[in-house]
CSV table of C-alpha atoms and ligand atoms in Angstrom, one decimal:
chain,number,residue,atom,x,y,z
A,28,MET,CA,0.0,0.0,0.0
A,29,THR,CA,3.0,2.3,0.4
A,30,ASP,CA,4.6,1.9,-3.0
A,31,ASP,CA,3.6,5.2,-4.5
A,32,LEU,CA,3.1,7.0,-1.2
A,33,LEU,CA,6.0,9.4,-1.8
A,34,GLU,CA,4.9,10.2,-5.3
A,35,ARG,CA,1.4,10.9,-4.2
A,36,THR,CA,2.6,13.1,-1.3
A,37,ARG,CA,4.7,15.2,-3.7
A,38,LYS,CA,1.7,15.6,-6.0
A,39,PHE,CA,-0.5,16.7,-3.1
A,40,VAL,CA,2.1,19.2,-1.9
A,41,ASP,CA,2.5,20.7,-5.4
A,42,THR,CA,-1.2,21.0,-6.1
A,43,GLU,CA,-2.7,21.6,-2.7
A,44,VAL,CA,-0.2,22.8,-0.1
A,45,LEU,CA,2.3,25.0,-1.9
A,46,PRO,CA,-0.4,27.3,-3.3
A,47,GLU,CA,-1.7,27.8,0.2
A,48,THR,CA,1.6,28.8,2.0
A,49,ALA,CA,0.5,32.3,2.9
A,50,TRP,CA,-2.9,31.3,4.0
A,51,LEU,CA,-1.5,28.5,6.2
A,52,ASP,CA,0.8,31.0,7.8
A,53,ALA,CA,-2.1,33.3,8.7
A,54,ARG,CA,-3.2,30.8,11.4
A,55,PRO,CA,-6.4,29.4,9.8
A,56,ASP,CA,-9.0,27.5,11.8
A,57,VAL,CA,-7.8,23.9,12.1
A,58,PRO,CA,-8.2,21.3,10.9
A,59,THR,CA,-8.2,23.1,7.5
A,60,PRO,CA,-10.0,21.7,4.5
A,61,LEU,CA,-6.5,20.4,3.4
A,62,THR,CA,-6.7,17.8,6.1
A,63,SER,CA,-9.9,16.2,4.7
A,64,ARG,CA,-8.4,16.4,1.2
A,65,TRP,CA,-5.3,14.6,2.5
A,66,HIS,CA,-7.6,11.9,3.8
A,67,GLU,CA,-9.6,11.7,0.6
A,68,ALA,CA,-6.3,11.2,-1.2
A,69,GLY,CA,-5.8,8.1,1.0
A,70,LEU,CA,-2.8,9.6,2.7
A,71,SER,CA,-3.8,10.5,6.2
A,72,ASN,CA,-2.1,8.6,9.1
A,73,TRP,CA,0.0,6.7,6.6
A,74,TRP,CA,2.0,4.9,9.3
A,75,LEU,CA,-1.0,3.1,10.8
A,76,PRO,CA,-0.4,-0.7,10.7
A,77,GLU,CA,-2.3,-2.7,8.1
A,78,ARG,CA,-3.8,-4.6,11.0
A,79,TYR,CA,-6.0,-1.6,11.7
A,80,GLY,CA,-6.7,-0.9,8.0
A,81,GLY,CA,-3.9,1.7,7.6
A,82,PRO,CA,-1.3,2.0,4.8
A,83,GLY,CA,1.4,0.6,7.2
A,84,ALA,CA,4.4,2.7,6.0
A,85,SER,CA,7.6,2.4,7.9
A,86,LEU,CA,9.3,5.2,9.8
A,87,SER,CA,12.0,5.2,7.2
A,88,THR,CA,9.5,6.0,4.5
A,89,SER,CA,7.8,8.5,6.8
A,90,VAL,CA,11.0,10.5,7.0
A,91,ASP,CA,10.7,11.3,3.3
A,92,VAL,CA,7.0,11.8,3.5
A,93,VAL,CA,7.4,14.4,6.2
A,94,SER,CA,10.3,16.0,4.3
A,95,GLU,CA,8.0,16.4,1.3
A,96,LEU,CA,5.1,17.7,3.4
A,97,SER,CA,7.3,20.2,5.2
A,98,TYR,CA,8.6,21.5,1.9
A,99,GLY,CA,5.0,22.6,1.4
A,100,ASP,CA,4.2,23.6,5.0
A,101,ALA,CA,5.8,22.5,8.2
A,102,GLY,CA,2.7,23.3,10.2
A,103,PHE,CA,0.5,21.1,8.0
A,104,ALA,CA,3.2,18.4,8.3
A,105,PHE,CA,3.4,18.6,12.1
A,106,GLY,CA,-0.4,18.4,12.5
A,107,SER,CA,-0.5,15.5,10.1
A,108,PHE,CA,2.3,13.3,11.6
A,109,LEU,CA,2.2,14.1,15.4
A,110,SER,CA,-0.5,11.6,16.0
A,111,ILE,CA,2.2,8.9,15.4
A,112,LEU,CA,3.2,9.4,19.1
A,113,GLY,CA,-0.2,8.6,20.5
A,114,THR,CA,-1.0,5.8,18.0
A,115,THR,CA,2.4,4.1,18.5
A,116,LEU,CA,1.9,4.2,22.3
A,117,LEU,CA,-1.6,2.8,22.0
A,118,HIS,CA,-0.5,0.1,19.6
A,119,LEU,CA,2.5,-1.0,21.8
A,120,TYR,CA,1.1,-0.6,25.3
A,121,GLY,CA,-2.7,-0.3,25.0
A,122,ASP,CA,-5.3,-3.0,25.6
A,123,HIS,CA,-5.7,-5.0,22.4
A,124,ASP,CA,-9.4,-4.3,22.0
A,125,LEU,CA,-9.0,-0.6,22.9
A,126,ALA,CA,-6.3,-0.2,20.3
A,127,ASP,CA,-8.3,-2.1,17.7
A,128,GLY,CA,-11.3,0.1,18.2
A,129,TYR,CA,-9.6,3.5,18.2
A,130,LEU,CA,-7.0,2.9,15.6
A,131,THR,CA,-9.3,1.2,13.1
A,132,ARG,CA,-11.7,4.1,13.4
A,133,MET,CA,-8.8,6.5,12.9
A,134,ALA,CA,-7.5,4.7,9.8
A,135,GLY,CA,-11.0,4.7,8.3
A,136,GLY,CA,-12.0,8.3,9.3
A,137,GLY,CA,-8.7,10.1,8.9
A,138,GLY,CA,-8.9,11.5,12.5
A,139,CYS,CA,-6.1,12.4,14.8
A,140,CYS,CA,-5.1,12.0,18.4
A,141,ALA,CA,-3.2,14.2,20.9
A,142,ILE,CA,-0.6,13.7,23.6
A,143,LEU,CA,-1.0,15.7,26.8
A,144,ILE,CA,2.2,15.7,28.7
A,145,SER,CA,3.6,19.2,29.2
A,146,GLU,CA,2.6,21.2,32.2
A,147,GLN,CA,3.5,24.8,33.1
A,148,GLU,CA,5.2,24.0,36.5
A,149,ALA,CA,6.8,20.7,35.7
A,150,GLY,CA,8.4,21.8,32.4
A,151,SER,CA,10.6,19.1,31.0
A,152,GLU,CA,10.9,17.4,34.3
A,153,LEU,CA,8.0,15.0,33.5
A,154,HIS,CA,8.3,13.2,36.8
A,155,ARG,CA,7.0,16.4,38.5
A,156,THR,CA,3.7,16.1,36.8
A,157,ALA,CA,0.8,17.4,38.9
A,158,THR,CA,-1.9,15.5,37.0
A,159,THR,CA,-3.4,12.9,39.2
A,160,ILE,CA,-4.9,9.5,38.3
A,161,THR,CA,-7.3,8.2,41.0
A,162,ALA,CA,-8.5,4.6,41.0
A,163,ASP,CA,-12.2,4.3,41.8
A,164,GLY,CA,-13.5,0.8,41.4
A,165,ASP,CA,-13.3,-0.1,37.7
A,166,ALA,CA,-12.6,3.5,36.7
A,167,LEU,CA,-9.8,6.0,36.7
A,168,VAL,CA,-10.4,9.7,37.5
A,169,LEU,CA,-8.0,12.3,36.0
A,170,ASP,CA,-7.4,15.8,37.2
A,171,GLY,CA,-4.8,18.2,35.9
A,172,GLU,CA,-3.8,21.1,33.6
A,173,LYS,CA,-1.9,20.6,30.5
A,174,TYR,CA,0.0,23.5,29.0
A,175,PHE,CA,0.7,22.5,25.4
A,176,SER,CA,-0.9,19.8,23.3
A,177,THR,CA,-1.2,19.7,19.5
A,178,ASN,CA,-4.4,18.6,17.7
A,179,THR,CA,-6.3,18.3,21.0
A,180,ASP,CA,-9.4,20.1,20.0
A,181,ALA,CA,-10.1,18.0,16.9
A,182,ALA,CA,-8.7,14.7,18.3
A,183,ASP,CA,-10.6,11.4,18.5
A,184,PHE,CA,-8.7,10.6,21.7
A,185,LEU,CA,-6.0,12.0,24.0
A,186,ILE,CA,-3.1,10.1,25.7
A,187,VAL,CA,-2.7,11.9,29.1
A,188,ALA,CA,0.4,11.5,31.3
A,189,GLY,CA,-0.1,11.6,35.1
A,190,ARG,CA,0.7,9.9,38.3
A,191,ALA,CA,-1.3,7.9,40.9
A,192,ALA,CA,-2.9,10.0,43.5
A,193,ASP,CA,-1.9,7.5,46.2
A,194,ASP,CA,1.5,6.7,44.8
A,195,PRO,CA,3.4,9.7,43.4
A,196,SER,CA,6.0,7.4,41.9
A,197,GLY,CA,3.4,5.5,39.8
A,198,TYR,CA,3.4,7.2,36.4
A,199,SER,CA,0.9,6.2,33.8
A,200,LEU,CA,-0.5,7.1,30.4
A,201,VAL,CA,-4.2,7.0,30.1
A,202,LEU,CA,-6.4,7.1,27.0
A,203,VAL,CA,-9.2,9.7,27.3
A,204,PRO,CA,-11.8,10.1,24.7
A,205,ARG,CA,-11.8,13.8,23.5
A,206,ASP,CA,-15.5,14.1,24.3
A,207,ALA,CA,-15.2,12.7,27.8
A,208,PRO,CA,-17.0,15.0,30.3
A,209,GLY,CA,-14.5,17.2,32.2
A,210,VAL,CA,-12.1,17.7,29.3
A,211,GLU,CA,-11.9,21.3,28.3
A,212,VAL,CA,-9.7,23.0,25.8
A,213,THR,CA,-9.0,26.4,27.3
A,214,LYS,CA,-7.1,28.2,24.6
A,215,ARG,CA,-5.3,27.8,21.2
A,216,TRP,CA,-1.8,29.2,21.4
A,217,ASP,CA,-0.7,31.9,19.0
A,218,MET,CA,2.6,30.4,17.9
A,219,ILE,CA,5.2,32.2,15.9
A,220,GLY,CA,5.6,29.3,13.5
A,221,LEU,CA,3.8,26.1,12.4
A,222,ARG,CA,0.7,28.3,12.1
A,223,GLY,CA,-1.1,25.8,10.0
A,224,SER,CA,-1.3,23.5,13.0
A,225,GLY,CA,-3.1,23.9,16.3
A,226,THR,CA,-1.6,23.7,19.8
A,227,TYR,CA,-3.7,24.1,22.9
A,228,ALA,CA,-3.9,24.4,26.6
A,229,ALA,CA,-6.4,22.0,28.3
A,230,THR,CA,-7.8,21.1,31.7
A,231,LEU,CA,-9.1,17.8,33.0
A,232,ARG,CA,-11.5,18.0,35.8
A,233,GLY,CA,-12.8,14.7,37.3
A,234,VAL,CA,-12.5,13.0,34.0
A,235,ARG,CA,-13.7,9.4,34.4
A,236,VAL,CA,-12.6,6.6,32.1
A,237,PRO,CA,-12.6,2.8,32.4
A,238,ALA,CA,-9.5,1.3,34.1
A,239,VAL,CA,-8.7,-0.6,30.9
A,240,ASN,CA,-7.8,2.7,29.3
A,241,ARG,CA,-4.5,2.8,31.3
A,242,LEU,CA,-1.6,1.8,29.1
A,243,SER,CA,0.7,-1.0,30.5
A,244,GLY,CA,4.1,-0.2,32.0
A,245,ASN,CA,5.6,2.8,33.6
A,246,GLY,CA,4.2,5.8,31.7
A,247,LEU,CA,7.5,7.7,31.5
A,248,ARG,CA,9.3,4.7,30.1
A,249,ASP,CA,6.4,4.1,27.6
A,250,LEU,CA,6.8,7.7,26.5
A,251,GLU,CA,10.5,7.4,25.8
A,252,ALA,CA,9.7,4.5,23.5
A,253,GLY,CA,7.0,6.4,21.6
A,254,LEU,CA,8.9,9.7,21.5
A,255,ASN,CA,11.5,8.0,19.3
A,256,ALA,CA,9.0,8.0,16.4
A,257,SER,CA,7.8,11.6,16.8
A,258,ARG,CA,11.3,13.0,17.5
A,259,ILE,CA,12.6,11.5,14.3
A,260,LEU,CA,9.7,13.0,12.3
A,261,ILE,CA,10.1,16.4,14.0
A,262,ALA,CA,13.8,16.2,12.9
A,263,ALA,CA,12.6,15.4,9.3
A,264,THR,CA,10.5,18.6,9.3
A,265,ALA,CA,13.9,20.4,9.2
A,266,ILE,CA,14.9,18.5,6.0
A,267,GLY,CA,11.9,19.6,4.0
A,268,THR,CA,12.0,23.2,5.3
A,269,ALA,CA,15.7,23.5,4.6
A,270,ARG,CA,15.2,22.2,1.1
A,271,ARG,CA,12.6,24.9,0.6
A,272,VAL,CA,15.0,27.5,1.9
A,273,ARG,CA,17.6,26.3,-0.6
A,274,ASP,CA,15.2,26.5,-3.5
A,275,VAL,CA,13.9,30.0,-2.6
A,276,CYS,CA,17.5,31.1,-2.4
A,277,MET,CA,18.2,29.7,-5.8
A,278,ALA,CA,15.1,31.4,-7.3
A,279,TYR,CA,16.1,34.8,-5.8
A,280,ALA,CA,19.7,34.5,-6.8
A,281,ALA,CA,18.6,34.0,-10.4
A,282,THR,CA,17.1,37.5,-10.4
A,283,LYS,CA,19.3,39.5,-8.0
A,284,LYS,CA,22.5,41.3,-9.3
A,285,VAL,CA,25.6,41.8,-7.2
A,286,LYS,CA,28.8,43.4,-8.6
A,287,GLY,CA,27.2,43.5,-12.0
A,288,ALA,CA,26.5,39.8,-12.2
A,289,LEU,CA,23.7,37.6,-11.0
A,290,LEU,CA,24.0,36.3,-7.5
A,291,VAL,CA,23.7,32.8,-8.7
A,292,ASP,CA,27.1,33.2,-10.4
A,293,ASN,CA,28.7,34.6,-7.3
A,294,ASP,CA,31.3,32.3,-5.6
A,295,VAL,CA,30.3,33.3,-2.1
A,296,PHE,CA,26.7,32.4,-2.9
A,297,ALA,CA,27.8,29.0,-4.4
A,298,ALA,CA,29.8,28.2,-1.3
A,299,LYS,CA,26.7,28.9,0.9
A,300,LEU,CA,24.5,26.7,-1.2
A,301,GLY,CA,27.0,24.0,-1.3
A,302,GLN,CA,27.2,24.1,2.5
A,303,MET,CA,23.4,23.9,2.7
A,304,GLU,CA,23.3,20.9,0.5
A,305,ALA,CA,25.8,19.0,2.7
A,306,GLN,CA,23.7,20.0,5.8
A,307,ILE,CA,20.5,18.7,4.2
A,308,ASP,CA,22.2,15.4,3.2
A,309,VAL,CA,23.6,14.8,6.7
A,310,MET,CA,20.2,15.6,8.3
A,311,ARG,CA,18.4,13.1,6.0
A,312,ASN,CA,21.0,10.4,6.6
A,313,GLN,CA,20.8,10.8,10.4
A,314,CYS,CA,17.0,10.7,10.3
A,315,LEU,CA,17.1,7.6,8.1
A,316,ALA,CA,19.6,5.8,10.3
A,317,ALA,CA,17.5,6.6,13.4
A,318,ALA,CA,14.3,5.5,11.6
A,319,ALA,CA,15.9,2.2,10.5
A,320,GLN,CA,16.8,1.5,14.1
A,321,PHE,CA,13.3,2.2,15.2
A,322,ASP,CA,11.8,0.1,12.4
A,323,GLY,CA,14.1,-2.8,13.4
A,324,LEU,CA,12.8,-2.6,17.0
A,325,MET,CA,9.2,-2.4,15.8
A,326,ALA,CA,9.8,-5.6,13.7
A,327,ALA,CA,11.1,-7.5,16.7
A,328,PRO,CA,9.0,-10.5,17.9
A,329,ASN,CA,8.3,-8.5,21.1
A,330,ALA,CA,8.3,-4.9,19.8
A,331,SER,CA,6.7,-3.5,23.0
A,332,GLY,CA,9.4,-5.0,25.2
A,333,ALA,CA,12.2,-4.2,22.8
A,334,LEU,CA,11.3,-0.5,22.6
A,335,TYR,CA,10.6,-0.3,26.4
A,336,ARG,CA,14.0,-1.7,27.2
A,337,ALA,CA,15.7,0.5,24.6
A,338,GLY,CA,14.1,3.8,25.9
A,339,ALA,CA,15.2,7.0,24.2
A,340,LEU,CA,17.4,5.9,21.2
A,341,ARG,CA,20.7,7.8,20.8
A,342,SER,CA,20.1,8.0,17.1
A,343,ALA,CA,16.7,9.6,17.5
A,344,LEU,CA,18.0,12.1,20.1
A,345,ALA,CA,21.0,12.9,17.8
A,346,ALA,CA,18.7,13.3,14.8
A,347,LYS,CA,16.4,15.8,16.6
A,348,MET,CA,19.3,17.8,18.0
A,349,HIS,CA,21.4,17.8,14.8
A,350,CYS,CA,18.4,18.7,12.5
A,351,GLY,CA,17.4,21.5,14.8
A,352,GLN,CA,20.8,23.0,14.8
A,353,ALA,CA,21.7,22.4,11.1
A,354,GLY,CA,18.3,23.4,10.0
A,355,TRP,CA,18.6,26.6,11.9
A,356,GLN,CA,21.9,27.4,10.3
A,357,VAL,CA,20.4,26.8,6.9
A,358,ALA,CA,17.5,29.1,7.8
A,359,THR,CA,19.6,31.9,9.1
A,360,THR,CA,22.0,31.7,6.1
A,361,GLY,CA,18.9,31.8,3.8
A,362,SER,CA,17.3,34.8,5.5
A,363,GLU,CA,20.6,36.7,5.3
A,364,MET,CA,20.5,36.0,1.5
A,365,PHE,CA,17.5,38.3,1.1
A,366,GLY,CA,18.9,41.3,2.9
A,367,GLY,CA,16.3,43.4,4.5
A,368,LEU,CA,13.6,41.6,2.6
A,369,GLY,CA,14.5,38.5,4.7
A,370,PHE,CA,13.2,40.3,7.8
A,371,THR,CA,9.8,41.2,6.4
A,372,HIS,CA,6.5,39.3,6.0
A,373,GLU,CA,6.8,40.0,2.2
A,374,HIS,CA,8.8,36.9,1.4
A,375,VAL,CA,8.3,33.3,2.5
A,376,ILE,CA,11.8,33.1,3.9
A,377,GLY,CA,10.6,34.7,7.2
A,378,LYS,CA,8.0,32.0,7.6
A,379,LEU,CA,10.6,29.2,6.9
A,380,VAL,CA,12.9,30.7,9.6
A,381,ARG,CA,10.0,30.8,12.1
A,382,ASP,CA,8.9,27.3,11.3
A,383,LEU,CA,12.3,25.8,11.6
A,384,ARG,CA,12.8,27.1,15.1
A,385,TYR,CA,10.5,24.5,16.7
A,386,VAL,CA,12.7,21.5,15.9
A,387,GLY,CA,15.1,22.4,18.6
A,388,LEU,CA,12.4,23.1,21.1
A,389,VAL,CA,9.5,20.6,21.0
A,390,GLU,CA,9.7,17.2,22.7
A,391,GLY,CA,12.8,18.3,24.5
A,392,GLY,CA,14.9,21.4,23.9
A,393,ASP,CA,18.6,20.9,23.1
A,394,ASP,CA,19.5,21.2,26.8
A,395,VAL,CA,17.1,18.4,27.6
A,396,VAL,CA,18.4,16.2,24.7
A,397,ARG,CA,22.0,16.8,25.7
A,398,ASP,CA,21.1,15.8,29.3
A,399,LEU,CA,19.4,12.6,28.1
A,400,LEU,CA,22.4,11.7,25.8
A,401,PHE,CA,24.8,12.3,28.7
A,402,GLY,CA,22.7,10.4,31.2
A,403,ARG,CA,22.0,7.4,28.9
A,404,TYR,CA,25.0,7.1,26.7
A,405,VAL,CA,28.0,9.0,28.1
A,406,LEU,CA,28.0,8.1,31.8
A,407,PRO,CA,29.6,4.8,32.6
A,408,ALA,CA,26.9,2.0,32.4
A,409,ALA,CA,26.8,1.5,36.2
A,410,LYS,CA,25.9,5.2,36.8
A,411,ARG,CA,23.3,5.5,34.0
A,412,LEU,CA,19.8,6.7,34.7
B,27,FAD,C1,4.5,24.0,18.6
B,27,FAD,C2,4.5,23.2,19.9
B,27,FAD,C3,3.8,22.0,20.0
B,27,FAD,C4,3.8,21.3,21.2
B,27,FAD,N1,3.0,20.2,21.3
B,27,FAD,C5,3.0,19.5,22.4
B,27,FAD,C6,2.1,18.3,22.6
B,27,FAD,O1,1.4,17.9,21.6
B,27,FAD,N2,2.1,17.7,23.8
B,27,FAD,C7,2.8,18.1,24.8
B,27,FAD,O2,2.7,17.5,25.9
B,27,FAD,N3,3.6,19.2,24.7
B,27,FAD,C8,3.7,19.9,23.6
B,27,FAD,N4,4.5,21.0,23.5
B,27,FAD,C9,5.4,21.3,24.6
B,27,FAD,C10,6.9,21.1,24.3
B,27,FAD,O3,7.2,19.7,24.1
B,27,FAD,C11,7.7,21.7,25.4
B,27,FAD,O4,7.4,23.1,25.4
B,27,FAD,C12,9.2,21.5,25.2
B,27,FAD,O5,9.5,20.1,25.4
B,27,FAD,C13,10.0,22.3,26.2
B,27,FAD,O6,9.5,22.1,27.5
B,27,FAD,P1,9.1,23.3,28.4
B,27,FAD,O7,8.2,24.3,27.6
B,27,FAD,O8,8.5,22.7,29.6
B,27,FAD,O9,10.4,24.1,28.8
B,27,FAD,P2,11.6,23.6,29.7
B,27,FAD,O10,12.1,22.3,29.2
B,27,FAD,O11,11.2,23.6,31.1
B,27,FAD,O12,12.7,24.7,29.4
B,27,FAD,C14,12.8,25.9,30.1
B,27,FAD,C15,14.2,26.2,30.3
B,27,FAD,O13,14.8,25.2,31.1
B,27,FAD,C16,16.0,24.7,30.5
B,27,FAD,N5,16.2,23.3,30.8
B,27,FAD,C17,15.2,22.4,30.9
B,27,FAD,N6,15.7,21.2,31.2
B,27,FAD,C18,17.0,21.3,31.3
B,27,FAD,C19,18.1,20.4,31.6
B,27,FAD,N7,17.9,19.1,31.9
B,27,FAD,N8,19.3,21.0,31.7
B,27,FAD,C20,19.6,22.3,31.4
B,27,FAD,N9,18.6,23.2,31.1
B,27,FAD,C21,17.3,22.7,31.1
B,27,FAD,C22,15.7,24.9,29.0
B,27,FAD,O14,16.9,24.9,28.3
B,27,FAD,C23,15.1,26.2,29.0
B,27,FAD,O15,16.0,27.2,29.1
B,27,FAD,C24,4.5,21.7,22.3
B,27,FAD,C25,5.3,22.9,22.2
B,27,FAD,C26,5.3,23.7,21.0
B,27,FAD,C27,6.1,24.9,21.0
């Protein structure tokens, strides 16, 4: 089912996404009509396993799909792929029937899910979550405030991180239907980039769900396993956005004259574009290496256990950090290319710079990623976290 996925994605981006760049950057209501057209084209949630009726694309293929989508619009890409975190967690650690029900509906209907982890106070220290999960007979009751969560308003279901009210060391992830009483979306953030996607603040007040909605395992460890997939695709956003930066620079240089000649014939310009090409190639190679490792673990006889034991993959952390940094260098070089125009809203380059910034922030800023790499892979094994 995935043979022509990339080709169809490119066509969709050319005909549907690229013409809408300015409109997507104007913070339209989401989901936009593009999301239903993406589904009608048979492309939504392309990674969902065939077992649920999805196309079943690998993460390696998804790296290129996300690069293509981000070439069109990083916000549309982000809103389209971020559900991979919630669906992977549900697939790996959710009750079999629960996963079958939600993921089959999602594959058929083209819906999305959201992941509610971040809190204002706890920041990246997820173990400080103040969201409580109280067992009450055959039910769980959730209370908490979540600061950022993408796609929440339109989601079919939410995966919420919290800890047991009677055991603060008991972390869990719980599936909450979006329409469960007590779930309230309190605002949509006005983000500087990815403006074609929607990220929200939300509260949960006495939200009651069946106990079977709790995912198995320690919630923080489950998260590490799932975050590998979304971190690699966040990194891949930088590839597509950087490719677009390169191409808008080339188009501009074909018209701009410097020292009596076109910029495209200038050696300094050529060196900058050569540097960009190397950065784009290394970004893609690192994402593909990380995705291949993830795909290998997903294909293991006990994928849930293999990923749980592996935790945060070095290759995925390196991909996100490297792509955030290299992508940012490409963006800043690109914006400089346009002189003062690069600092206006008149040219798409400003949007590309703003979009690229998120790669080094979301799902762990660079300080957090460096800390994880040190704690998991640099410290001697006996001292590792
Ligand atoms: C567009 C967007 C979409 C998002 N979507 C979601 C979503 O769907 N679900 C969700 O749960 N969250 C989401 N988030 C939240 C996002 O993942 C967090 O904002 C991000 O991980 C950073 O965490 P924080 O905001 O808590 O800041 P912090 O990590 O607390 O950072 C604040 C400061 O503390 C420093 N710091 C933190 N940890 C360390 C450390 N270990 N060592 C040294 N310095 C450190 C940082 O460098 C920074 O200077 C989204 C955010 C954005 C911008």
